[in-house]
XYZ file of N, CA and C in Angstrom:
384
model
N 37.033 102.150 96.619
C 36.697 100.880 97.092
C 37.912 100.241 97.740
N 37.847 99.894 99.086
C 38.805 99.195 99.841
C 39.221 98.135 99.265
N 40.602 97.962 99.428
C 41.281 96.588 98.951
C 40.601 95.525 99.683
N 40.183 94.307 99.047
C 39.696 93.348 99.541
C 40.627 92.209 99.960
N 40.618 91.770 100.877
C 41.704 90.761 101.584
C 40.757 89.442 101.541
N 41.423 88.308 100.936
C 40.883 86.993 101.085
C 41.004 86.471 102.488
N 39.898 86.070 102.997
C 40.086 85.463 104.504
C 40.904 84.483 104.547
N 41.271 83.645 103.771
C 42.157 82.367 104.093
C 43.463 82.783 103.619
N 43.927 83.915 103.364
C 45.126 84.037 102.879
C 46.230 84.401 104.100
N 47.067 83.626 104.421
C 48.022 83.856 105.592
C 48.691 85.252 105.526
N 48.741 86.040 106.322
C 49.212 87.623 106.338
C 50.643 87.514 106.009
N 51.367 86.419 106.433
C 52.890 86.481 106.108
C 53.193 86.122 104.864
N 52.219 85.440 103.988
C 52.238 84.770 102.703
C 52.827 85.716 101.678
N 52.178 86.926 101.623
C 52.399 88.039 100.714
C 53.765 88.744 101.017
N 53.899 88.827 102.359
C 55.394 89.406 102.802
C 56.443 88.494 102.393
N 56.338 87.315 102.670
C 57.274 86.305 102.212
C 57.618 86.297 100.639
N 56.439 86.396 99.959
C 56.588 86.579 98.465
C 57.627 87.752 98.125
N 57.326 88.716 98.751
C 58.107 89.949 98.611
C 59.470 89.855 98.879
N 59.795 89.411 100.188
C 61.100 88.982 100.459
C 61.920 88.076 99.455
N 61.317 86.979 99.296
C 61.917 86.078 98.354
C 62.198 86.661 97.090
N 61.486 87.364 96.657
C 61.631 87.787 95.177
C 62.756 88.998 95.091
N 62.563 89.669 96.152
C 63.690 90.941 96.100
C 65.112 90.289 96.249
N 65.057 89.428 97.526
C 66.369 88.820 97.716
C 66.842 88.103 96.517
N 66.010 87.495 95.738
C 66.483 86.823 94.338
C 66.850 87.799 93.311
N 66.531 89.169 93.470
C 66.782 90.058 92.434
C 65.742 90.232 91.393
N 64.543 89.588 91.692
C 63.554 89.683 90.589
C 62.564 90.673 91.067
N 61.983 91.267 89.649
C 60.858 92.357 89.857
C 59.543 91.639 89.796
N 58.483 91.963 90.079
C 57.303 91.593 90.013
C 57.031 91.206 88.572
N 57.536 92.097 87.600
C 57.219 91.692 86.096
C 57.969 90.468 85.803
N 59.286 90.215 86.366
C 60.026 89.191 86.032
C 59.288 87.787 86.411
N 58.747 87.868 87.613
C 58.100 86.604 88.323
C 56.889 86.298 87.398
N 56.114 87.476 87.189
C 54.801 87.174 86.384
C 55.077 86.813 84.954
N 56.436 87.189 84.217
C 56.739 86.861 82.942
C 56.923 85.048 82.937
N 57.824 84.702 84.068
C 58.093 83.409 84.195
C 56.869 82.603 84.389
N 56.051 82.905 85.137
C 54.637 82.337 85.435
C 53.652 82.449 84.200
N 54.039 83.497 83.454
C 53.086 83.639 82.311
C 51.744 84.230 82.631
N 51.915 85.333 83.746
C 50.690 85.845 84.304
C 50.993 87.290 83.947
N 49.750 88.176 84.420
C 49.958 89.488 84.202
C 50.471 89.979 85.286
N 51.219 91.020 85.297
C 51.915 91.597 86.594
C 51.080 91.980 87.553
N 49.799 92.499 87.269
C 48.602 92.742 88.194
C 48.295 91.670 89.038
N 48.152 90.341 88.251
C 47.792 89.383 88.950
C 48.608 88.884 90.251
N 50.056 89.041 89.817
C 51.083 88.507 90.438
C 51.062 89.526 91.899
N 50.956 90.883 91.747
C 51.071 91.878 92.571
C 49.795 91.650 93.574
N 48.890 91.183 93.141
C 47.608 90.880 94.046
C 47.960 89.589 95.068
N 48.887 88.720 94.740
C 49.315 87.724 95.439
C 50.298 88.242 96.536
N 51.039 89.349 96.164
C 51.954 89.915 97.136
C 51.147 90.871 98.166
N 50.177 91.398 97.776
C 49.298 92.178 98.668
C 48.162 91.637 99.263
N 47.915 90.371 99.019
C 46.954 89.615 99.752
C 45.441 89.662 99.100
N 45.347 90.631 98.086
C 44.099 90.751 97.356
C 43.475 89.320 96.925
N 44.382 88.484 96.416
C 44.076 87.223 95.847
C 45.034 86.099 96.171
N 44.722 84.925 96.169
C 45.744 84.011 96.165
C 45.859 83.174 95.142
N 47.113 82.668 94.690
C 47.552 81.740 93.597
C 46.791 80.463 93.721
N 46.510 79.799 92.580
C 46.020 78.543 92.467
C 47.118 77.700 93.128
N 46.909 76.400 93.500
C 47.956 75.211 93.870
C 49.016 75.280 92.990
N 48.593 75.008 91.515
C 49.595 75.062 90.439
C 50.605 76.057 90.507
N 49.917 77.474 90.555
C 50.840 78.544 90.477
C 51.734 78.580 91.707
N 51.239 78.166 92.844
C 51.991 78.115 94.194
C 53.239 77.253 93.779
N 52.904 76.071 93.329
C 54.125 74.989 93.002
C 55.165 75.685 92.306
N 54.721 76.639 91.434
C 55.757 77.205 90.357
C 56.612 78.207 91.145
N 55.828 78.864 91.860
C 56.475 79.839 92.631
C 57.524 79.420 93.609
N 57.341 78.368 94.483
C 58.286 77.805 95.403
C 59.405 77.074 94.308
N 58.975 76.694 93.357
C 60.115 76.121 92.479
C 61.027 77.082 91.873
N 60.550 78.277 91.544
C 61.544 79.203 91.265
C 62.226 79.956 92.212
N 61.787 79.779 93.443
C 62.801 80.373 94.514
C 63.644 79.102 95.029
N 63.325 77.906 94.691
C 63.953 76.887 95.520
C 63.634 76.651 97.002
N 62.367 76.761 97.324
C 62.212 76.894 98.849
C 60.994 75.690 99.045
N 60.804 75.515 100.181
C 59.707 74.444 100.586
C 58.461 75.566 100.518
N 57.530 74.843 100.289
C 55.939 75.599 100.313
C 55.784 76.233 101.685
N 56.293 75.526 102.652
C 55.928 75.887 104.115
C 56.621 77.370 104.462
N 57.938 77.442 103.839
C 58.545 78.637 103.831
C 57.845 79.874 103.233
N 57.328 79.668 102.087
C 56.524 80.669 101.490
C 55.165 80.992 102.313
N 54.686 79.979 102.928
C 53.428 80.116 103.576
C 53.746 80.703 105.085
N 54.845 80.899 105.360
C 55.136 81.315 106.784
C 55.327 80.497 107.923
N 55.441 79.007 107.510
C 55.664 78.074 108.401
C 57.081 77.920 109.032
N 58.083 78.372 108.212
C 59.464 78.193 108.527
C 60.235 79.411 108.807
N 61.469 79.578 109.360
C 62.120 80.665 109.413
C 62.720 81.047 108.132
N 62.403 82.073 107.627
C 62.883 82.739 106.171
C 64.124 82.663 105.984
N 65.075 83.276 106.868
C 66.480 83.351 106.590
C 67.235 82.011 106.701
N 66.572 81.144 107.530
C 67.422 79.689 107.610
C 67.241 79.079 106.220
N 66.134 79.184 105.601
C 65.867 78.617 104.424
C 66.876 79.092 103.282
N 66.753 80.281 103.264
C 67.645 81.197 102.162
C 69.043 80.628 102.310
N 69.606 80.564 103.479
C 71.284 80.452 103.525
C 71.381 78.693 103.526
N 70.264 77.963 103.339
C 70.864 76.394 103.084
C 71.062 76.061 101.757
N 70.808 76.955 100.787
C 71.315 76.798 99.512
C 72.678 76.752 99.235
N 73.129 75.856 98.349
C 74.530 75.734 97.832
C 74.712 76.866 97.136
N 73.959 77.217 96.227
C 74.120 78.255 95.195
C 73.026 78.951 95.160
N 72.920 80.099 96.095
C 71.326 80.996 96.062
C 71.176 81.651 94.935
N 69.910 81.734 94.664
C 69.629 82.472 93.358
C 69.956 83.844 93.487
N 70.284 84.578 94.502
C 70.569 85.947 94.576
C 72.148 86.210 94.226
N 72.913 84.963 94.074
C 74.325 84.988 93.505
C 74.360 84.929 92.117
N 73.201 84.830 91.367
C 73.220 84.519 90.119
C 73.121 85.860 89.232
N 73.475 85.886 87.901
C 73.285 86.981 87.136
C 72.006 86.963 86.930
N 71.357 88.129 86.157
C 70.046 88.124 85.767
C 69.907 87.057 84.759
N 70.426 86.638 83.786
C 70.293 85.763 82.916
C 70.140 84.421 83.383
N 71.070 84.004 84.434
C 71.225 82.858 85.132
C 69.963 82.605 85.916
N 69.523 83.725 86.750
C 68.304 83.496 87.506
C 67.030 83.221 86.420
N 67.050 84.027 85.400
C 65.978 83.615 84.583
C 65.829 82.181 84.039
N 67.138 81.894 83.623
C 67.373 80.284 83.170
C 66.760 79.451 84.218
N 67.133 79.570 85.620
C 66.961 78.660 86.566
C 65.544 78.685 86.866
N 64.885 79.814 86.851
C 63.627 79.947 87.094
C 62.936 79.088 86.112
N 62.950 79.329 84.705
C 62.395 78.585 83.741
C 62.609 77.181 84.071
N 63.809 76.640 84.189
C 64.166 75.309 84.271
C 63.278 74.659 85.495
N 63.226 75.356 86.604
C 62.245 74.814 87.618
C 60.961 74.502 87.402
N 60.386 75.214 86.243
C 58.958 74.975 86.047
C 58.917 73.997 84.839
N 59.828 73.363 84.328
C 59.630 72.373 83.301
C 59.336 71.001 83.972
N 58.848 70.268 83.032
C 58.538 68.854 83.484
C 59.839 68.045 83.433
N 59.837 66.940 84.048
C 61.065 66.152 84.238
C 61.621 65.814 82.731
N 60.538 65.634 81.871
C 60.960 65.275 80.459
C 61.783 66.463 79.685
N 61.197 67.594 80.059
C 61.550 69.106 79.465
C 62.934 69.308 79.903
N 63.213 68.982 81.206
C 64.496 69.264 81.791
C 65.584 68.341 81.381
N 65.250 67.089 81.166
C 66.235 66.282 80.584
C 66.503 66.600 78.944
N 65.487 67.141 78.183
C 65.759 67.582 77.043
C 66.734 68.932 77.073
N 66.441 69.917 77.804
C 67.142 70.845 77.990
C 68.701 70.576 78.216
N 68.635 69.717 79.378
C 70.167 69.296 79.687
C 70.939 68.634 78.785
N 70.232 67.837 78.041
C 70.980 67.160 76.801
C 71.313 68.114 75.777
N 70.422 69.151 75.464
C 70.956 70.256 74.401
C 72.088 71.106 75.169
N 71.917 71.250 76.456
C 73.192 72.159 77.117
C 74.350 71.329 76.946
N 74.268 70.066 77.308
C 75.444 69.188 77.275
C 76.213 69.135 75.933
N 75.216 69.064 74.877
C 75.574 69.009 73.211
C 76.550 70.381 73.008
N 75.851 71.568 73.439
C 76.377 72.907 73.314
C 77.766 72.767 74.060
N 77.733 72.232 75.321
C 79.092 72.392 75.973
C 80.206 71.528 75.369
N 79.856 70.422 74.721
C 80.606 69.481 74.238
C 81.324 70.007 72.891
N 80.380 70.961 72.004
C 80.730 71.561 70.800
C 81.813 72.670 71.259
N 81.526 73.191 72.410
C 82.393 74.419 72.752
C 83.661 73.904 73.477
N 83.669 72.678 73.980
C 84.910 72.082 74.573
C 85.803 71.546 73.369
N 85.372 71.060 72.169
C 85.807 70.512 71.147
C 86.430 71.631 70.414
N 86.180 72.949 70.427
C 86.639 74.058 69.552
C 87.951 74.493 70.309
N 88.046 74.260 71.533
C 89.442 74.757 72.171
C 90.577 73.739 72.286
């Protein structure tokens, strides 16, 4: 059975997902895990077999730290990536995972996480 393409999926969308994912050093499984999806489901987004819901799309752009238009092929890919002060691709695997998770949290959850991180930092600084 031939691969079914969704008629309203922009052809560059899947290619952009692949480019951003690879440039940031993620595997399909990494992104699927962060999004709490099956890897096969995420793979279908990259191949154009299906498209993510708006909620999942918002999470994807948050992980990569780009505008939704960049993912949809509305802006120049290279320009967007190099506008970052600290691009995801300069981070270690653990740092990328942490940033990806952080970007998906609600504002309240982000504040809670930051408070805990500051608490750990203060304890560490007091021990030196």
